[in-house]
């Protein structure tokens, strides 16, 4: 099949490369000429495990980059994978999607299918996107990729969600053809969900909201466990054996970050309120997530008065395996330390907190961050932190408050776990 994809970010590039690898011809449209040039030279514009190799293999050939929307007219289906950032007051900003769809609508024929992969609330889809489509058919096809394992998630999905309001099955047929090689290569076979356009988008929101709420619920239980001197991880291990609960996403600590959970939960809250409904569970999940960094700092305060002291923050990325710091829990933790007049030194194996308005020193190793510090807080669960041992001796009186249950050394230091 010959398909086009608008947007060469982490979703777009991953999907484009994986579809080329699945035997399709892919036209990747991006407004940034540098990104297009990179793709055609076989260089991946983003870092994801396995992606570099596929872009090197198909870039400039089966995966052809262009800045020209006209090229979409040669294909049957265009996937739109551009950012939907948070706009004013928590609503999503669908303007990039709108602009892509508008440009596509001008050039494609009536039998073309424009499928939105970006996450857009149904109300914005109806009000801001659908009116821009004059002849082609508008569909939705959300993604469930995680940063750091995006390619593998796309190549071996647990579900594929196809949203169309087209009654004659033509759009579903195109998607069946698109995903056939992926389905055939995945064991166990993924669920292929054919549903309406809005339903597909709500599935995406519900998926992320459920996982975010699950983390907040285990954090609530974790906070209670800590008050009783109980280890929340022992509790989680046991309840995780119940298949109705499952053992995934039960790691309590300093909470969730990233470019998806906070944004999507907020967008869902926002669209609910617009319709006169107060989503109690979702607002609680968000409030609890916002509070976890404070709890970490309150534990720290029990051992060290941070005013005027040097404090090490271990981990800046929103999760291990990425350099992405968007909505990282490190940000409120650092803000809290600075409000307490501490001087903060941060260390992360790959991430830097540039671009955020936070004045911190970046150390180039954990030991360097710990040297001369009066205490350390752990915000990201990087594996290398598990192995830290003698490095803690670089602090005069080692105090470590762990927000991710990653530190293994307990002897000879003052160690506090956030929920254990
Ligand atoms: C998330 C979803 O997992 C993907 O399915 C979805 O496609 C993606 O958002 C998206 O909407 O694009 P991602 O943000 O890459 O993926 O990261 P996750 O691995 O889900 O982690 C999110 C946050 O939750 C991290 O800060 C992580 O530290 C935290 N987390 C995760 C916990 O605090 N506890 C857990 O048990 C699991």
Coordinates of C-alpha atoms and ligand atoms in Angstrom, one line a residue:
X1 CA 0.0 0.0 0.0
X2 CA 1.1 3.6 -0.5
X3 CA 0.3 5.8 2.5
X4 CA 1.4 9.2 3.7
X5 CA 2.0 10.4 7.2
X6 CA 2.0 14.1 8.3
X7 CA 4.4 14.8 11.1
X8 CA 7.8 13.2 11.7
X9 CA 7.9 13.4 15.5
X10 CA 8.2 10.3 17.7
X11 CA 4.9 8.9 16.7
X12 CA 5.1 9.8 13.0
X13 CA 8.6 8.6 12.4
X14 CA 8.1 5.4 14.3
X15 CA 4.9 4.6 12.4
X16 CA 6.5 5.6 9.0
X17 CA 9.5 3.4 9.5
X18 CA 7.5 0.5 10.8
X19 CA 5.1 0.7 7.9
X20 CA 7.9 0.8 5.4
X21 CA 9.4 -2.3 7.2
X22 CA 6.0 -3.9 6.9
X23 CA 6.2 -3.6 3.1
X24 CA 4.3 -0.4 2.4
X25 CA 5.5 2.7 0.5
X26 CA 5.4 5.6 2.8
X27 CA 5.5 9.4 2.1
X28 CA 6.4 11.3 5.2
X29 CA 5.3 14.9 5.1
X30 CA 6.8 17.4 7.5
X31 CA 6.9 21.2 7.4
X32 CA 10.5 21.2 8.6
X33 CA 12.9 20.9 5.7
X34 CA 15.7 19.8 8.0
X35 CA 13.7 16.9 9.2
X36 CA 12.8 15.9 5.7
X37 CA 16.4 16.1 4.6
X38 CA 17.4 13.9 7.5
X39 CA 14.8 11.3 6.7
X40 CA 15.9 11.1 3.1
X41 CA 19.5 10.8 4.1
X42 CA 18.5 7.8 6.2
X43 CA 18.9 9.5 9.6
X44 CA 16.2 9.4 12.2
X45 CA 15.1 12.8 13.5
X46 CA 14.2 11.2 16.8
X47 CA 15.8 8.6 19.1
X48 CA 13.9 5.4 19.7
X49 CA 15.4 1.9 20.1
X50 CA 15.6 0.2 16.7
X51 CA 14.4 3.3 14.7
X52 CA 17.8 4.4 13.5
X53 CA 18.4 1.1 11.7
X54 CA 15.0 1.2 9.9
X55 CA 15.3 4.8 8.8
X56 CA 18.8 4.0 7.5
X57 CA 17.4 1.1 5.6
X58 CA 14.3 2.8 4.1
X59 CA 14.9 6.5 4.3
X60 CA 14.9 8.3 0.9
X61 CA 13.5 5.1 -0.7
X62 CA 10.4 3.2 0.6
X63 CA 10.2 6.0 3.2
X64 CA 10.4 9.2 1.3
X65 CA 10.3 12.6 3.1
X66 CA 8.8 15.7 1.6
X67 CA 7.6 19.1 2.7
X68 CA 4.9 19.1 -0.1
X69 CA 1.4 18.1 0.9
X70 CA 0.6 17.5 -2.8
X71 CA 2.3 14.2 -2.5
X72 CA -0.5 12.9 -0.4
X73 CA -2.7 12.9 -3.4
X74 CA -0.7 9.9 -4.8
X75 CA -1.7 7.8 -1.8
X76 CA -5.0 6.3 -0.6
X77 CA -4.7 7.2 3.1
X78 CA -2.9 9.8 5.2
X79 CA -2.2 9.5 8.9
X80 CA -1.9 12.7 10.8
X81 CA 0.6 12.5 13.7
X82 CA 1.3 16.1 14.7
X83 CA 1.5 17.5 18.3
X84 CA -1.7 18.4 20.2
X85 CA -0.2 20.5 23.1
X86 CA -2.1 21.8 26.0
X87 CA -3.7 25.2 25.1
X88 CA -5.1 27.8 27.5
X89 CA -6.8 26.4 30.6
X90 CA -6.0 22.8 29.9
X91 CA -7.9 22.4 26.7
X92 CA -6.0 20.8 23.9
X93 CA -4.6 23.0 21.1
X94 CA -5.8 21.2 17.9
X95 CA -4.4 23.9 15.6
X96 CA -1.5 21.8 14.2
X97 CA -4.0 19.0 13.4
X98 CA -6.3 21.6 11.8
X99 CA -3.6 23.1 9.7
X100 CA -2.4 19.6 8.5
X101 CA -6.0 18.6 7.7
X102 CA -6.7 21.8 5.9
X103 CA -3.6 21.4 3.7
X104 CA -4.5 17.8 2.9
X105 CA -8.0 18.6 2.1
X106 CA -6.9 21.1 -0.6
X107 CA -4.9 18.4 -2.5
X108 CA -6.5 15.0 -2.0
X109 CA -9.4 13.5 -3.9
X110 CA -12.8 12.5 -2.6
X111 CA -11.8 8.9 -2.2
X112 CA -8.9 9.8 0.1
X113 CA -9.0 8.9 3.8
X114 CA -7.5 11.4 6.3
X115 CA -7.0 9.6 9.6
X116 CA -6.1 11.5 12.8
X117 CA -3.6 9.7 15.0
X118 CA -2.9 12.8 17.2
X119 CA -5.0 12.8 20.4
X120 CA -7.9 15.1 20.0
X121 CA -11.1 15.3 22.2
X122 CA -14.3 14.5 20.2
X123 CA -15.6 18.1 20.7
X124 CA -12.5 19.6 19.0
X125 CA -12.7 17.0 16.3
X126 CA -16.2 18.0 15.5
X127 CA -15.8 21.7 15.9
X128 CA -12.3 22.4 14.6
X129 CA -11.3 19.5 12.3
X130 CA -14.3 17.9 10.6
X131 CA -15.5 21.2 9.1
X132 CA -12.2 21.5 7.2
X133 CA -12.7 18.2 5.3
X134 CA -14.8 18.9 2.2
X135 CA -14.5 15.8 0.0
X136 CA -12.2 13.2 1.7
X137 CA -13.3 10.9 4.6
X138 CA -12.1 11.8 8.1
X139 CA -11.2 8.9 10.4
X140 CA -9.3 8.4 13.6
X141 CA -6.6 5.9 14.5
X142 CA -5.1 6.6 17.9
X143 CA -1.7 5.2 19.0
X144 CA -0.7 3.6 22.3
X145 CA 3.1 3.9 21.9
X146 CA 5.3 4.4 24.9
X147 CA 8.4 6.5 24.6
X148 CA 11.5 4.3 24.7
X149 CA 9.7 1.3 23.3
X150 CA 7.6 3.0 20.6
X151 CA 8.8 0.9 17.7
X152 CA 8.3 -2.4 19.4
X153 CA 4.8 -1.2 20.7
X154 CA 3.8 -0.4 17.1
X155 CA 5.2 -3.6 15.6
X156 CA 3.6 -5.8 18.3
X157 CA 0.5 -4.0 19.5
X158 CA -2.1 -5.4 21.9
X159 CA -4.8 -3.5 20.1
X160 CA -5.4 -1.5 16.9
X161 CA -8.2 1.0 17.1
X162 CA -9.9 2.2 13.9
X163 CA -12.5 4.9 14.1
X164 CA -14.7 5.6 11.2
X165 CA -18.3 6.8 10.7
X166 CA -18.2 5.4 7.2
X167 CA -20.9 2.8 6.9
X168 CA -19.9 0.9 3.8
X169 CA -16.7 -0.6 5.2
X170 CA -14.3 1.0 2.7
X171 CA -12.3 2.8 5.3
X172 CA -12.1 -0.2 7.6
X173 CA -10.9 -2.2 4.6
X174 CA -8.1 0.2 3.9
X175 CA -7.0 0.0 7.5
X176 CA -7.2 -3.8 7.5
X177 CA -4.8 -3.8 4.5
X178 CA -2.5 -1.3 6.2
X179 CA -2.2 -3.3 9.4
X180 CA -2.4 -6.8 7.9
X181 CA 1.4 -7.4 8.1
X182 CA 1.6 -6.1 11.7
X183 CA -1.3 -8.3 12.8
X184 CA 0.3 -11.3 11.1
X185 CA 3.6 -10.7 12.9
X186 CA 2.2 -10.3 16.4
X187 CA 1.6 -13.1 18.8
X188 CA -0.9 -13.2 20.5
X189 CA -2.9 -11.6 17.7
X190 CA -3.9 -8.0 18.6
X191 CA -7.5 -7.0 19.0
X192 CA -8.6 -5.0 16.0
X193 CA -11.3 -2.7 17.2
X194 CA -13.5 -1.2 14.6
X195 CA -15.5 1.7 16.1
X196 CA -16.8 5.2 15.5
X197 CA -14.5 8.2 15.0
X198 CA -15.3 9.7 18.5
X199 CA -15.3 6.4 20.2
X200 CA -11.7 5.7 19.0
X201 CA -10.5 9.0 20.5
X202 CA -12.3 8.3 23.8
X203 CA -10.6 4.8 23.8
X204 CA -7.2 6.6 23.7
X205 CA -8.2 9.0 26.5
X206 CA -9.7 6.3 28.6
X207 CA -6.6 4.1 28.2
X208 CA -4.3 6.9 29.4
X209 CA -6.7 8.1 32.1
X210 CA -7.1 4.6 33.5
X211 CA -3.3 4.1 33.7
X212 CA -2.8 7.5 35.3
X213 CA -5.5 6.8 37.8
X214 CA -4.0 3.4 38.6
X215 CA -0.7 5.1 39.4
X216 CA -2.5 7.7 41.6
X217 CA -4.5 5.0 43.4
X218 CA -1.4 2.9 44.2
X219 CA 0.2 6.2 45.3
X220 CA -2.7 6.9 47.6
X221 CA -2.4 3.4 49.1
X222 CA 1.4 3.9 49.2
X223 CA 1.0 7.0 51.3
X224 CA -1.3 5.2 53.7
X225 CA 1.1 2.3 53.8
X226 CA 4.0 4.6 54.7
X227 CA 2.0 6.0 57.6
X228 CA 1.7 2.5 59.0
X229 CA 5.3 1.5 58.4
X230 CA 4.1 -0.9 55.7
X231 CA 5.9 -1.5 52.4
X232 CA 3.5 -0.6 49.6
X233 CA 5.6 -2.7 47.2
X234 CA 4.8 -5.8 49.2
X235 CA 1.1 -4.9 49.0
X236 CA 1.3 -4.2 45.3
X237 CA 3.1 -7.5 44.6
X238 CA 0.3 -9.3 46.3
X239 CA -2.7 -7.5 44.8
X240 CA -1.0 -7.6 41.4
X241 CA -1.5 -11.4 41.4
X242 CA -5.2 -10.8 41.0
X243 CA -5.7 -10.8 37.2
X244 CA -8.5 -8.2 37.6
X245 CA -5.9 -5.8 39.0
X246 CA -2.7 -7.0 37.2
X247 CA 0.8 -6.3 38.3
X248 CA 1.5 -3.6 35.7
X249 CA 1.6 0.1 36.6
X250 CA 1.6 -0.6 40.3
X251 CA 4.9 1.2 41.1
X252 CA 4.2 3.8 43.7
X253 CA 6.4 6.9 44.3
X254 CA 6.7 10.4 43.1
X255 CA 4.1 10.1 40.4
X256 CA 3.6 10.2 36.6
X257 CA 5.0 12.7 34.2
X258 CA 5.7 12.9 30.5
X259 CA 4.0 14.5 27.5
X260 CA 0.9 12.2 27.6
X261 CA -0.7 11.3 31.0
X262 CA -0.8 14.8 32.5
X263 CA -2.0 16.4 29.2
X264 CA -4.6 13.8 28.3
X265 CA -6.1 13.6 31.8
X266 CA -6.3 17.4 31.9
X267 CA -7.9 17.5 28.4
X268 CA -10.5 14.9 29.5
X269 CA -11.3 16.9 32.7
X270 CA -11.6 20.0 30.6
X271 CA -13.9 18.5 28.0
X272 CA -16.1 17.0 30.8
X273 CA -16.4 20.3 32.5
X274 CA -17.3 22.0 29.2
X275 CA -20.2 19.6 29.1
X276 CA -21.3 20.3 32.7
X277 CA -19.8 17.2 34.3
X278 CA -17.3 17.1 37.1
X279 CA -15.0 14.0 36.7
X280 CA -14.2 13.3 40.3
X281 CA -11.9 10.4 39.8
X282 CA -9.8 12.2 37.2
X283 CA -9.5 15.4 39.2
X284 CA -8.5 13.3 42.3
X285 CA -5.9 11.4 40.2
X286 CA -4.4 14.7 39.1
X287 CA -4.4 16.3 42.5
X288 CA -2.7 13.2 44.0
X289 CA -0.1 13.2 41.3
X290 CA 0.6 16.9 42.0
X291 CA 1.0 16.2 45.7
X292 CA 3.5 13.4 45.5
X293 CA 6.6 15.7 45.0
X294 CA 5.5 17.6 48.1
X295 CA 5.4 14.4 50.1
X296 CA 8.9 13.5 49.0
X297 CA 10.1 16.9 50.1
X298 CA 8.3 16.7 53.4
X299 CA 10.1 13.4 54.1
X300 CA 13.4 15.1 53.2
X301 CA 12.6 18.0 55.6
X302 CA 12.4 15.5 58.4
X303 CA 16.1 14.8 58.1
X304 CA 17.6 17.9 56.5
X305 CA 16.7 21.6 56.6
X306 CA 17.5 22.4 53.0
X307 CA 17.9 26.2 53.4
X308 CA 21.3 27.2 52.3
X309 CA 22.3 23.5 51.7
X310 CA 23.4 21.8 48.5
X311 CA 20.9 19.1 47.6
X312 CA 21.3 16.5 44.8
X313 CA 18.4 15.5 42.6
X314 CA 19.1 12.2 40.9
X315 CA 17.1 11.8 37.7
X316 CA 15.7 14.6 35.6
X317 CA 13.9 12.6 32.8
X318 CA 10.2 11.9 33.2
X319 CA 11.1 8.2 33.2
X320 CA 14.2 6.1 32.6
X321 CA 15.3 5.4 29.1
X322 CA 14.5 8.8 27.7
X323 CA 16.0 12.3 27.7
X324 CA 12.5 13.8 27.7
X325 CA 11.9 16.1 30.7
X326 CA 8.4 17.3 29.8
X327 CA 6.3 17.3 33.0
X328 CA 9.1 15.4 34.8
X329 CA 8.4 15.1 38.5
X330 CA 11.9 16.6 38.9
X331 CA 10.5 20.0 38.0
X332 CA 8.2 20.4 41.0
X333 CA 10.8 18.7 43.3
X334 CA 13.4 21.2 42.2
X335 CA 10.9 24.1 42.6
X336 CA 10.1 22.9 46.1
X337 CA 13.8 22.7 47.0
X338 CA 14.5 26.1 45.6
X339 CA 11.5 27.5 47.5
X340 CA 13.2 26.1 50.6
X341 CA 16.3 28.1 49.5
X342 CA 18.4 25.0 48.8
X343 CA 21.0 25.1 46.0
X344 CA 20.2 22.2 43.6
X345 CA 22.6 20.1 41.7
X346 CA 20.9 17.7 39.2
X347 CA 22.3 14.6 37.6
X348 CA 20.7 12.4 34.9
X349 CA 22.5 9.9 32.6
X350 CA 21.0 11.6 29.5
X351 CA 18.6 14.4 30.3
X352 CA 19.3 18.1 30.9
X353 CA 16.7 20.5 32.3
X354 CA 17.4 23.1 29.6
X355 CA 14.4 24.9 28.4
X356 CA 12.8 24.9 31.8
X357 CA 13.0 28.1 33.8
X358 CA 15.0 26.5 36.6
X359 CA 18.4 27.5 37.7
X360 CA 20.3 24.4 38.7
X361 CA 23.8 23.0 38.3
X362 CA 24.1 19.9 36.2
X363 CA 26.7 17.4 37.4
X364 CA 28.1 14.9 35.0
X365 CA 28.0 11.9 37.4
X366 CA 25.9 10.9 40.4
X367 CA 29.1 11.0 42.5
X368 CA 29.8 14.5 41.4
X369 CA 26.2 15.5 42.3
X370 CA 26.5 13.9 45.7
X371 CA 29.9 15.4 46.5
X372 CA 29.4 17.9 49.3
X373 CA 25.6 17.6 49.2
X374 CA 23.6 17.5 52.5
X375 CA 21.1 15.1 51.0
X376 CA 19.8 13.5 47.8
X377 CA 16.3 12.9 46.4
X378 CA 15.7 10.3 43.7
X379 CA 13.2 11.2 41.1
X380 CA 13.8 8.9 38.1
X381 CA 14.3 5.1 38.4
X382 CA 17.4 4.8 36.2
X383 CA 19.1 1.4 36.6
X384 CA 22.5 2.9 37.3
X385 CA 21.1 4.4 40.5
X386 CA 20.5 0.9 41.9
X387 CA 24.2 0.3 41.8
X388 CA 25.1 3.5 43.7
X389 CA 26.9 2.5 46.8
X390 CA 30.2 4.2 47.8
X391 CA 29.1 7.4 45.9
X392 CA 26.8 8.1 48.8
X393 CA 29.9 8.5 51.0
X394 CA 30.7 11.7 49.1
X395 CA 28.0 13.2 51.4
X396 CA 29.2 14.0 54.9
X397 CA 26.1 12.5 56.4
X398 CA 24.3 10.7 53.7
X399 CA 20.5 11.3 53.6
X400 CA 18.6 9.7 50.6
X401 CA 14.9 10.1 50.0
X402 CA 14.0 7.7 47.2
X403 CA 10.9 8.5 45.0
X404 CA 11.2 5.4 42.8
X405 CA 12.4 2.5 45.0
X406 CA 15.6 2.1 43.0
X407 CA 18.4 2.6 45.5
X408 CA 19.6 -0.7 46.9
X409 CA 22.1 0.5 49.5
X410 CA 20.4 0.9 52.9
X411 CA 23.3 0.3 55.3
X412 CA 25.2 3.3 56.7
X413 CA 22.9 5.9 55.2
X414 CA 19.7 7.5 56.3
X415 CA 17.3 6.1 53.7
X416 CA 13.6 6.9 53.3
X417 CA 11.3 5.4 50.7
X418 CA 8.4 7.5 49.7
X419 CA 5.8 4.7 50.0
X420 CA 7.8 2.0 51.8
Ligands
LIG1 C1 2.0 6.7 27.9 C2 1.2 5.4 27.7 O1 1.8 4.3 28.5 C3 1.2 4.9 26.2 O2 0.4 3.8 26.1 C4 0.6 6.1 25.4 O3 0.6 5.8 24.0 C5 1.5 7.3 25.6 O4 1.5 7.7 27.0 C6 0.9 8.4 24.8 O5 -0.3 8.8 25.0 O6 1.5 8.8 23.8 P1 4.6 7.3 28.1 O7 4.2 8.7 28.5 O8 5.7 7.1 27.1 O9 3.4 6.4 27.6 O10 5.2 6.6 29.4 P2 4.8 5.5 30.5 O11 5.8 4.4 30.4 O12 3.4 5.1 30.4 O13 5.1 6.3 31.9 C7 4.3 7.5 32.2 C8 4.7 7.9 33.6 O14 4.1 7.1 34.6 C9 6.2 8.0 33.9 O15 6.5 9.2 34.6 C10 6.4 6.8 34.8 O16 7.5 7.0 35.7 C11 5.1 6.8 35.6 N1 4.8 5.4 36.1 C12 4.6 4.4 35.3 C13 4.7 5.3 37.5 O17 4.9 6.2 38.3 N2 4.4 4.0 38.0 C14 4.1 3.0 37.2 O18 3.9 1.9 37.8 C15 4.3 3.1 35.8

